[in-house]
PDB file of C-alpha atoms in Angstrom:
ATOM      1  CA  MET A  29     -27.949 -33.295-143.625  1.00  0.00           C
ATOM      2  CA  GLU A  30     -30.369 -35.071-145.959  1.00  0.00           C
ATOM      3  CA  ASP A  31     -31.897 -36.844-142.965  1.00  0.00           C
ATOM      4  CA  CYS A  32     -32.560 -33.512-141.259  1.00  0.00           C
ATOM      5  CA  GLN A  33     -34.026 -32.015-144.461  1.00  0.00           C
ATOM      6  CA  SER A  34     -36.381 -34.959-144.897  1.00  0.00           C
ATOM      7  CA  GLN A  35     -37.546 -34.653-141.279  1.00  0.00           C
ATOM      8  CA  VAL A  36     -38.277 -30.948-141.768  1.00  0.00           C
ATOM      9  CA  ALA A  37     -40.099 -31.721-145.008  1.00  0.00           C
ATOM     10  CA  ASN A  38     -42.373 -34.114-143.134  1.00  0.00           C
ATOM     11  CA  LEU A  39     -43.037 -31.559-140.388  1.00  0.00           C
ATOM     12  CA  GLN A  40     -46.211 -29.637-141.248  1.00  0.00           C
ATOM     13  CA  LYS A  41     -46.291 -27.457-138.146  1.00  0.00           C
ATOM     14  CA  LEU A  42     -44.281 -27.230-134.923  1.00  0.00           C
ATOM     15  CA  ARG A  43     -46.828 -27.818-132.149  1.00  0.00           C
ATOM     16  CA  ALA A  44     -45.869 -26.423-128.755  1.00  0.00           C
ATOM     17  CA  VAL A  45     -47.429 -25.904-125.332  1.00  0.00           C
ATOM     18  CA  SER A  46     -46.438 -24.005-122.220  1.00  0.00           C
ATOM     19  CA  TYR A  47     -47.389 -25.426-118.827  1.00  0.00           C
ATOM     20  CA  LEU A  48     -45.583 -22.564-117.090  1.00  0.00           C
ATOM     21  CA  ALA A  49     -46.945 -19.291-115.694  1.00  0.00           C
ATOM     22  CA  PRO A  50     -48.587 -17.163-118.405  1.00  0.00           C
ATOM     23  CA  ASN A  51     -46.806 -13.929-117.458  1.00  0.00           C
ATOM     24  CA  LEU A  52     -43.852 -15.118-119.570  1.00  0.00           C
ATOM     25  CA  PHE A  53     -45.963 -16.478-122.414  1.00  0.00           C
ATOM     26  CA  HIS A  54     -44.642 -13.840-124.841  1.00  0.00           C
ATOM     27  CA  PHE A  55     -41.106 -15.121-124.170  1.00  0.00           C
ATOM     28  CA  TYR A  56     -42.154 -18.695-124.934  1.00  0.00           C
ATOM     29  CA  GLN A  57     -43.836 -17.418-128.096  1.00  0.00           C
ATOM     30  CA  ALA A  58     -40.560 -15.808-129.153  1.00  0.00           C
ATOM     31  CA  VAL A  59     -38.650 -19.060-128.549  1.00  0.00           C
ATOM     32  CA  VAL A  60     -41.122 -21.117-130.585  1.00  0.00           C
ATOM     33  CA  ALA A  61     -41.208 -18.506-133.362  1.00  0.00           C
ATOM     34  CA  TYR A  62     -37.410 -18.657-133.528  1.00  0.00           C
ATOM     35  CA  ALA A  63     -37.551 -22.447-133.762  1.00  0.00           C
ATOM     36  CA  GLY A  64     -39.970 -22.019-136.658  1.00  0.00           C
ATOM     37  CA  ARG A  65     -37.614 -19.598-138.403  1.00  0.00           C
ATOM     38  CA  VAL A  66     -34.716 -22.007-137.978  1.00  0.00           C
ATOM     39  CA  LEU A  67     -36.664 -24.945-139.412  1.00  0.00           C
ATOM     40  CA  GLY A  68     -38.672 -22.942-141.925  1.00  0.00           C
ATOM     41  CA  VAL A  69     -42.027 -24.225-140.668  1.00  0.00           C
ATOM     42  CA  ALA A  70     -45.180 -22.751-139.167  1.00  0.00           C
ATOM     43  CA  THR A  71     -45.601 -22.863-135.408  1.00  0.00           C
ATOM     44  CA  GLN A  72     -48.441 -23.116-132.945  1.00  0.00           C
ATOM     45  CA  LEU A  73     -48.124 -22.448-129.219  1.00  0.00           C
ATOM     46  CA  HIS A  74     -50.891 -22.583-126.652  1.00  0.00           C
ATOM     47  CA  GLN A  75     -51.106 -22.178-122.900  1.00  0.00           C
ATOM     48  CA  GLY A  76     -51.734 -25.483-121.159  1.00  0.00           C
ATOM     49  CA  GLU A  77     -54.994 -25.410-119.248  1.00  0.00           C
ATOM     50  CA  CYS A  78     -54.500 -28.521-117.140  1.00  0.00           C
ATOM     51  CA  ASP A  79     -51.866 -30.532-115.302  1.00  0.00           C
ATOM     52  CA  PRO A  80     -49.349 -31.847-117.860  1.00  0.00           C
ATOM     53  CA  LEU A  81     -49.916 -35.390-116.614  1.00  0.00           C
ATOM     54  CA  ASP A  82     -53.606 -35.033-117.481  1.00  0.00           C
ATOM     55  CA  ASP A  83     -53.173 -33.343-120.864  1.00  0.00           C
ATOM     56  CA  PRO A  84     -54.338 -35.722-123.653  1.00  0.00           C
ATOM     57  CA  LEU A  85     -52.047 -33.978-126.182  1.00  0.00           C
ATOM     58  CA  LEU A  86     -48.972 -34.780-124.116  1.00  0.00           C
ATOM     59  CA  VAL A  87     -50.140 -38.216-123.027  1.00  0.00           C
ATOM     60  CA  GLU A  88     -50.901 -39.179-126.637  1.00  0.00           C
ATOM     61  CA  ASN A  89     -47.581 -37.765-127.977  1.00  0.00           C
ATOM     62  CA  GLN A  90     -49.298 -35.088-130.068  1.00  0.00           C
ATOM     63  CA  LEU A  91     -46.873 -32.249-129.182  1.00  0.00           C
ATOM     64  CA  ASP A  92     -43.427 -31.343-130.520  1.00  0.00           C
ATOM     65  CA  LEU A  93     -42.190 -28.887-127.887  1.00  0.00           C
ATOM     66  CA  ALA A  94     -43.191 -28.158-124.305  1.00  0.00           C
ATOM     67  CA  PHE A  95     -42.163 -25.680-121.631  1.00  0.00           C
ATOM     68  CA  ILE A  96     -42.666 -27.698-118.458  1.00  0.00           C
ATOM     69  CA  CYS A  97     -41.642 -27.803-114.804  1.00  0.00           C
ATOM     70  CA  GLY A  98     -39.041 -30.397-113.877  1.00  0.00           C
ATOM     71  CA  LEU A  99     -41.231 -32.269-111.383  1.00  0.00           C
ATOM     72  CA  PRO A 100     -44.112 -33.195-113.744  1.00  0.00           C
ATOM     73  CA  LEU A 101     -41.527 -33.858-116.464  1.00  0.00           C
ATOM     74  CA  ILE A 102     -39.782 -36.524-114.402  1.00  0.00           C
ATOM     75  CA  ARG A 103     -43.057 -38.028-113.236  1.00  0.00           C
ATOM     76  CA  TYR A 104     -44.195 -38.204-116.881  1.00  0.00           C
ATOM     77  CA  CYS A 105     -40.926 -39.775-118.038  1.00  0.00           C
ATOM     78  CA  GLN A 106     -41.225 -42.445-115.355  1.00  0.00           C
ATOM     79  CA  VAL A 107     -44.410 -43.596-117.092  1.00  0.00           C
ATOM     80  CA  VAL A 108     -43.358 -42.939-120.698  1.00  0.00           C
ATOM     81  CA  PRO A 109     -39.540 -42.933-120.717  1.00  0.00           C
ATOM     82  CA  ASP A 110     -38.885 -42.611-124.454  1.00  0.00           C
ATOM     83  CA  TRP A 111     -41.110 -39.805-125.723  1.00  0.00           C
ATOM     84  CA  LEU A 112     -39.487 -36.604-124.468  1.00  0.00           C
ATOM     85  CA  GLN A 113     -35.942 -35.253-124.491  1.00  0.00           C
ATOM     86  CA  VAL A 114     -34.687 -32.256-122.526  1.00  0.00           C
ATOM     87  CA  LEU A 115     -33.424 -29.642-124.979  1.00  0.00           C
ATOM     88  CA  VAL A 116     -32.276 -26.512-123.100  1.00  0.00           C
ATOM     89  CA  ALA A 117     -33.153 -24.407-120.073  1.00  0.00           C
ATOM     90  CA  PRO A 118     -32.945 -20.622-119.639  1.00  0.00           C
ATOM     91  CA  VAL A 119     -30.225 -19.069-117.484  1.00  0.00           C
ATOM     92  CA  MET A 120     -31.451 -15.900-115.801  1.00  0.00           C
ATOM     93  CA  LYS A 121     -29.311 -12.736-115.646  1.00  0.00           C
ATOM     94  CA  ALA A 122     -29.870 -11.812-111.996  1.00  0.00           C
ATOM     95  CA  THR A 123     -26.873 -12.330-109.710  1.00  0.00           C
ATOM     96  CA  ARG A 124     -28.677 -14.869-107.527  1.00  0.00           C
ATOM     97  CA  TYR A 125     -28.673 -17.400-110.384  1.00  0.00           C
ATOM     98  CA  GLN A 126     -24.858 -17.374-110.677  1.00  0.00           C
ATOM     99  CA  ASN A 127     -25.011 -18.025-114.443  1.00  0.00           C
ATOM    100  CA  TYR A 128     -26.588 -21.475-113.883  1.00  0.00           C
ATOM    101  CA  PRO A 129     -29.967 -22.805-115.136  1.00  0.00           C
ATOM    102  CA  ILE A 130     -31.568 -22.723-111.682  1.00  0.00           C
ATOM    103  CA  TYR A 131     -34.435 -20.978-109.942  1.00  0.00           C
ATOM    104  CA  PHE A 132     -35.769 -20.557-106.408  1.00  0.00           C
ATOM    105  CA  SER A 133     -39.053 -20.509-104.542  1.00  0.00           C
ATOM    106  CA  ASP A 134     -39.681 -17.201-102.798  1.00  0.00           C
ATOM    107  CA  VAL A 135     -42.047 -17.408 -99.832  1.00  0.00           C
ATOM    108  CA  ILE A 136     -43.989 -14.143 -99.810  1.00  0.00           C
ATOM    109  CA  VAL A 137     -46.246 -12.332 -97.366  1.00  0.00           C
ATOM    110  CA  ASN A 138     -48.054  -9.004 -97.445  1.00  0.00           C
ATOM    111  CA  ALA A 139     -45.572  -6.249 -96.589  1.00  0.00           C
ATOM    112  CA  ALA A 140     -48.207  -4.648 -94.358  1.00  0.00           C
ATOM    113  CA  SER A 141     -48.262  -7.730 -92.096  1.00  0.00           C
ATOM    114  CA  ASP A 142     -46.061  -8.356 -89.071  1.00  0.00           C
ATOM    115  CA  LEU A 143     -44.721 -11.580 -90.636  1.00  0.00           C
ATOM    116  CA  THR A 144     -40.959 -11.280 -91.108  1.00  0.00           C
ATOM    117  CA  LYS A 145     -39.532 -14.814 -90.954  1.00  0.00           C
ATOM    118  CA  PHE A 146     -40.565 -18.361 -91.828  1.00  0.00           C
ATOM    119  CA  GLU A 147     -41.385 -19.330 -88.238  1.00  0.00           C
ATOM    120  CA  ASP A 148     -43.990 -16.545 -88.156  1.00  0.00           C
ATOM    121  CA  LEU A 149     -46.052 -18.524 -90.685  1.00  0.00           C
ATOM    122  CA  ALA A 150     -47.051 -21.199 -88.161  1.00  0.00           C
ATOM    123  CA  LEU A 151     -50.853 -21.488 -87.970  1.00  0.00           C
ATOM    124  CA  LYS A 152     -51.240 -18.979 -90.787  1.00  0.00           C
ATOM    125  CA  SER A 153     -53.016 -19.589 -94.093  1.00  0.00           C
ATOM    126  CA  PHE A 154     -51.054 -20.739 -97.140  1.00  0.00           C
ATOM    127  CA  GLY A 155     -51.984 -20.433-100.819  1.00  0.00           C
ATOM    128  CA  TYR A 156     -50.404 -22.788-103.348  1.00  0.00           C
ATOM    129  CA  ASN A 157     -50.844 -23.019-107.101  1.00  0.00           C
ATOM    130  CA  ASP A 158     -51.199 -26.818-107.329  1.00  0.00           C
ATOM    131  CA  LEU A 159     -50.080 -30.021-105.628  1.00  0.00           C
ATOM    132  CA  GLY A 160     -47.748 -30.941-108.497  1.00  0.00           C
ATOM    133  CA  SER A 161     -45.779 -27.696-108.332  1.00  0.00           C
ATOM    134  CA  ASN A 162     -42.169 -27.857-107.208  1.00  0.00           C
ATOM    135  CA  SER A 163     -41.825 -24.169-106.331  1.00  0.00           C
ATOM    136  CA  GLY A 164     -45.381 -23.617-105.113  1.00  0.00           C
ATOM    137  CA  TYR A 165     -45.785 -26.743-102.978  1.00  0.00           C
ATOM    138  CA  ASN A 166     -43.002 -29.332-103.063  1.00  0.00           C
ATOM    139  CA  LEU A 167     -40.109 -27.166-101.872  1.00  0.00           C
ATOM    140  CA  LEU A 168     -42.087 -25.704 -99.011  1.00  0.00           C
ATOM    141  CA  CYS A 169     -43.105 -29.172 -97.824  1.00  0.00           C
ATOM    142  CA  ASP A 170     -39.446 -30.189 -97.987  1.00  0.00           C
ATOM    143  CA  ARG A 171     -38.617 -27.220 -95.782  1.00  0.00           C
ATOM    144  CA  LEU A 172     -41.157 -28.345 -93.182  1.00  0.00           C
ATOM    145  CA  ILE A 173     -39.944 -31.949 -93.235  1.00  0.00           C
ATOM    146  CA  GLN A 174     -36.243 -31.114 -93.115  1.00  0.00           C
ATOM    147  CA  THR A 175     -36.663 -28.742 -90.170  1.00  0.00           C
ATOM    148  CA  GLY A 176     -38.813 -31.177 -88.184  1.00  0.00           C
ATOM    149  CA  HIS A 177     -41.987 -29.128 -88.047  1.00  0.00           C
ATOM    150  CA  SER A 178     -45.071 -30.911 -86.779  1.00  0.00           C
ATOM    151  CA  LYS A 179     -48.026 -31.860 -88.914  1.00  0.00           C
ATOM    152  CA  LYS A 180     -50.540 -29.166 -89.841  1.00  0.00           C
ATOM    153  CA  PHE A 181     -47.976 -26.361 -89.693  1.00  0.00           C
ATOM    154  CA  PHE A 182     -50.445 -24.088 -91.445  1.00  0.00           C
ATOM    155  CA  ARG A 183     -53.902 -23.389 -90.102  1.00  0.00           C
ATOM    156  CA  LYS A 184     -55.326 -23.613 -93.606  1.00  0.00           C
ATOM    157  CA  ALA A 185     -54.030 -24.352 -97.124  1.00  0.00           C
ATOM    158  CA  ILE A 186     -55.960 -23.333-100.248  1.00  0.00           C
ATOM    159  CA  GLN A 187     -55.199 -24.185-103.875  1.00  0.00           C
ATOM    160  CA  SER A 188     -55.214 -21.056-106.022  1.00  0.00           C
ATOM    161  CA  GLY A 189     -54.593 -22.602-109.433  1.00  0.00           C
ATOM    162  CA  SER A 190     -51.703 -20.344-110.440  1.00  0.00           C
ATOM    163  CA  HIS A 191     -48.724 -18.432-109.087  1.00  0.00           C
ATOM    164  CA  GLN A 192     -50.259 -15.115-110.138  1.00  0.00           C
ATOM    165  CA  ARG A 193     -53.484 -15.847-108.284  1.00  0.00           C
ATOM    166  CA  SER A 194     -51.490 -16.839-105.201  1.00  0.00           C
ATOM    167  CA  ILE A 195     -49.759 -13.447-105.351  1.00  0.00           C
ATOM    168  CA  GLU A 196     -53.150 -11.754-105.682  1.00  0.00           C
ATOM    169  CA  TRP A 197     -54.470 -13.643-102.661  1.00  0.00           C
ATOM    170  CA  VAL A 198     -51.515 -12.547-100.534  1.00  0.00           C
ATOM    171  CA  LEU A 199     -52.127  -8.950-101.592  1.00  0.00           C
ATOM    172  CA  ASN A 200     -55.867  -8.988-100.825  1.00  0.00           C
ATOM    173  CA  GLY A 201     -55.489 -10.934 -97.576  1.00  0.00           C
ATOM    174  CA  ARG A 202     -57.240 -14.133 -98.596  1.00  0.00           C
ATOM    175  CA  VAL A 203     -54.091 -16.026 -97.534  1.00  0.00           C
ATOM    176  CA  ASP A 204     -51.148 -15.017 -95.377  1.00  0.00           C
ATOM    177  CA  CYS A 205     -48.384 -16.487 -97.514  1.00  0.00           C
ATOM    178  CA  ALA A 206     -47.495 -18.300-100.718  1.00  0.00           C
ATOM    179  CA  ALA A 207     -44.423 -19.898-102.303  1.00  0.00           C
ATOM    180  CA  ILE A 208     -43.744 -18.410-105.737  1.00  0.00           C
ATOM    181  CA  ASP A 209     -41.366 -19.391-108.534  1.00  0.00           C
ATOM    182  CA  SER A 210     -38.644 -16.719-108.349  1.00  0.00           C
ATOM    183  CA  VAL A 211     -38.633 -16.178-112.127  1.00  0.00           C
ATOM    184  CA  VAL A 212     -42.401 -15.674-112.146  1.00  0.00           C
ATOM    185  CA  LEU A 213     -42.202 -13.269-109.213  1.00  0.00           C
ATOM    186  CA  GLU A 214     -39.414 -11.252-110.817  1.00  0.00           C
ATOM    187  CA  GLN A 215     -41.454 -10.904-114.009  1.00  0.00           C
ATOM    188  CA  GLU A 216     -44.458  -9.691-111.995  1.00  0.00           C
ATOM    189  CA  LEU A 217     -42.201  -7.093-110.347  1.00  0.00           C
ATOM    190  CA  ARG A 218     -40.958  -5.956-113.763  1.00  0.00           C
ATOM    191  CA  GLN A 219     -44.523  -5.534-114.987  1.00  0.00           C
ATOM    192  CA  PHE A 220     -45.884  -4.060-111.750  1.00  0.00           C
ATOM    193  CA  PRO A 221     -43.035  -2.302-109.867  1.00  0.00           C
ATOM    194  CA  GLU A 222     -45.392  -1.212-107.099  1.00  0.00           C
ATOM    195  CA  LEU A 223     -45.523  -4.829-105.902  1.00  0.00           C
ATOM    196  CA  SER A 224     -42.005  -4.468-104.505  1.00  0.00           C
ATOM    197  CA  HIS A 225     -43.512  -2.263-101.777  1.00  0.00           C
ATOM    198  CA  GLN A 226     -46.540  -4.500-101.212  1.00  0.00           C
ATOM    199  CA  LEU A 227     -44.840  -7.895-100.838  1.00  0.00           C
ATOM    200  CA  ARG A 228     -42.119  -9.203 -98.550  1.00  0.00           C
ATOM    201  CA  VAL A 229     -39.994 -12.325 -99.101  1.00  0.00           C
ATOM    202  CA  VAL A 230     -39.525 -14.115 -95.765  1.00  0.00           C
ATOM    203  CA  GLU A 231     -37.767 -17.268 -97.009  1.00  0.00           C
ATOM    204  CA  VAL A 232     -35.929 -18.439-100.126  1.00  0.00           C
ATOM    205  CA  LEU A 233     -36.125 -22.159-100.941  1.00  0.00           C
ATOM    206  CA  GLY A 234     -33.914 -24.012-103.406  1.00  0.00           C
ATOM    207  CA  PRO A 235     -32.225 -23.732-105.794  1.00  0.00           C
ATOM    208  CA  SER A 236     -33.827 -26.198-108.183  1.00  0.00           C
ATOM    209  CA  PRO A 237     -33.006 -26.990-111.818  1.00  0.00           C
ATOM    210  CA  MET A 238     -34.711 -24.522-114.139  1.00  0.00           C
ATOM    211  CA  PRO A 239     -37.886 -25.670-115.946  1.00  0.00           C
ATOM    212  CA  PRO A 240     -36.658 -26.822-119.355  1.00  0.00           C
ATOM    213  CA  LEU A 241     -37.826 -26.732-122.920  1.00  0.00           C
ATOM    214  CA  VAL A 242     -38.396 -30.334-123.946  1.00  0.00           C
ATOM    215  CA  VAL A 243     -38.768 -31.841-127.393  1.00  0.00           C
ATOM    216  CA  ALA A 244     -40.569 -34.946-128.619  1.00  0.00           C
ATOM    217  CA  GLN A 245     -38.300 -37.746-129.738  1.00  0.00           C
ATOM    218  CA  HIS A 246     -40.505 -38.298-132.799  1.00  0.00           C
ATOM    219  CA  LEU A 247     -38.896 -35.222-134.418  1.00  0.00           C
ATOM    220  CA  GLY A 248     -35.730 -37.258-134.910  1.00  0.00           C
ATOM    221  CA  LYS A 249     -32.153 -36.860-133.754  1.00  0.00           C
ATOM    222  CA  SER A 250     -30.902 -34.554-136.511  1.00  0.00           C
ATOM    223  CA  LEU A 251     -33.726 -32.050-136.205  1.00  0.00           C
ATOM    224  CA  ILE A 252     -33.458 -32.054-132.403  1.00  0.00           C
ATOM    225  CA  GLU A 253     -29.716 -31.361-132.612  1.00  0.00           C
ATOM    226  CA  GLN A 254     -30.367 -28.506-135.037  1.00  0.00           C
ATOM    227  CA  LEU A 255     -32.877 -26.932-132.670  1.00  0.00           C
ATOM    228  CA  GLN A 256     -30.566 -27.249-129.685  1.00  0.00           C
ATOM    229  CA  PHE A 257     -27.627 -25.710-131.549  1.00  0.00           C
ATOM    230  CA  ALA A 258     -29.809 -22.825-132.740  1.00  0.00           C
ATOM    231  CA  LEU A 259     -31.062 -22.003-129.244  1.00  0.00           C
ATOM    232  CA  LEU A 260     -27.501 -21.840-127.970  1.00  0.00           C
ATOM    233  CA  GLN A 261     -26.900 -19.124-130.587  1.00  0.00           C
ATOM    234  CA  PRO A 262     -30.153 -17.109-130.718  1.00  0.00           C
ATOM    235  CA  ASP A 263     -30.696 -14.470-133.392  1.00  0.00           C
ATOM    236  CA  THR A 264     -31.083 -10.781-132.552  1.00  0.00           C
ATOM    237  CA  GLU A 265     -34.890 -10.970-132.536  1.00  0.00           C
ATOM    238  CA  LEU A 266     -34.939 -13.640-129.838  1.00  0.00           C
ATOM    239  CA  GLN A 267     -32.076 -11.994-127.959  1.00  0.00           C
ATOM    240  CA  SER A 268     -34.168  -8.826-127.688  1.00  0.00           C
ATOM    241  CA  VAL A 269     -36.989 -10.688-125.929  1.00  0.00           C
ATOM    242  CA  MET A 270     -34.496 -12.571-123.741  1.00  0.00           C
ATOM    243  CA  GLU A 271     -33.063  -9.224-122.603  1.00  0.00           C
ATOM    244  CA  GLU A 272     -36.549  -7.932-121.836  1.00  0.00           C
ATOM    245  CA  VAL A 273     -37.383 -10.834-119.486  1.00  0.00           C
ATOM    246  CA  GLY A 274     -33.952 -11.150-117.893  1.00  0.00           C
ATOM    247  CA  VAL A 275     -32.687 -14.296-119.644  1.00  0.00           C
ATOM    248  CA  ARG A 276     -28.909 -14.334-120.101  1.00  0.00           C
ATOM    249  CA  ARG A 277     -28.607 -17.433-122.298  1.00  0.00           C
ATOM    250  CA  PHE A 278     -29.812 -20.977-122.848  1.00  0.00           C
ATOM    251  CA  ALA A 279     -27.875 -23.915-121.422  1.00  0.00           C
ATOM    252  CA  VAL A 280     -27.827 -27.588-122.338  1.00  0.00           C
ATOM    253  CA  VAL A 281     -29.371 -29.651-119.537  1.00  0.00           C
ATOM    254  CA  GLU A 282     -29.909 -33.362-119.013  1.00  0.00           C
ATOM    255  CA  LEU A 283     -32.940 -35.270-117.762  1.00  0.00           C
ATOM    256  CA  GLU A 284     -30.824 -36.737-114.936  1.00  0.00           C
ATOM    257  CA  GLU A 285     -30.503 -33.271-113.386  1.00  0.00           C
ATOM    258  CA  TYR A 286     -34.244 -33.187-112.673  1.00  0.00           C
ATOM    259  CA  LYS A 287     -34.547 -36.556-110.950  1.00  0.00           C
ATOM    260  CA  VAL A 288     -33.677 -35.010-107.591  1.00  0.00           C
ATOM    261  CA  LEU A 289     -37.057 -33.270-107.706  1.00  0.00           C
ATOM    262  CA  VAL A 290     -39.103 -36.457-107.787  1.00  0.00           C
ATOM    263  CA  GLU A 291     -36.810 -38.083-105.213  1.00  0.00           C
ATOM    264  CA  ASN A 292     -37.889 -35.321-102.833  1.00  0.00           C
ATOM    265  CA  PHE A 293     -41.547 -35.613-103.811  1.00  0.00           C
ATOM    266  CA  SER A 294     -43.666 -37.597-101.372  1.00  0.00           C
ATOM    267  CA  SER A 295     -47.386 -38.138-101.027  1.00  0.00           C
ATOM    268  CA  ARG A 296     -47.052 -37.853 -97.248  1.00  0.00           C
ATOM    269  CA  LYS A 297     -46.235 -34.183 -97.661  1.00  0.00           C
ATOM    270  CA  SER A 298     -49.955 -33.466 -97.660  1.00  0.00           C
ATOM    271  CA  GLU A 299     -49.849 -34.195 -93.937  1.00  0.00           C
ATOM    272  CA  PHE A 300     -47.957 -30.963 -93.369  1.00  0.00           C
ATOM    273  CA  LEU A 301     -50.545 -28.699 -94.949  1.00  0.00           C
TER     274      LEU A 301
END
């Protein structure tokens, strides 16, 4: 107990970053604010503006908490194995998640198009958020490889920079399809219900382990255990925000669970786009 108290005393501010889609930023704010209440310290959360592997704050171990996709997390830990620890991951309420910390990649098209199945996407244009994205790029490439599709399946592939921009491009016709994190897509549909009539899901890829909340090892074992225990028993304020965004609970997850993502990641996948 004294060890934990001394660690908190030395903690001036809990520094956090989200590398995930900004449409759930208010949820991540609520999680970090709760962590601050538990520890009795000030908090600071910002939206990551670059690839996690290129972020000087992460590379130089200047962050305490991070919301990050599993694929860049594993790739980062392969280079720096002792800096980050997986804390928890959200479990979504929707039936498709079966009370597990998983998510999917929903391949979407414009509902006004005549595209109704994955095979219809051959020689069409594809928008992806970035090359390091599991849901936006990696899973779709896996689908092409596993089903034996030839190189250059798509006529054109364009990087959008974000899931939300990929959705926008499908809506305005700049691209024919995109692969979107299912949690991100569901939040967009909550905020803009009219999208349910404007988009069509033609393929569901996954599941994959849910992007976790990770913590820096420099916080110390006792403080990390306190944070994890607290997130497994959120207060009413955090529970209210969880309900709003469709999160059922937090679950303890292990780094090992995410290694399957990098095992499936291959540089030769660029040949398929």
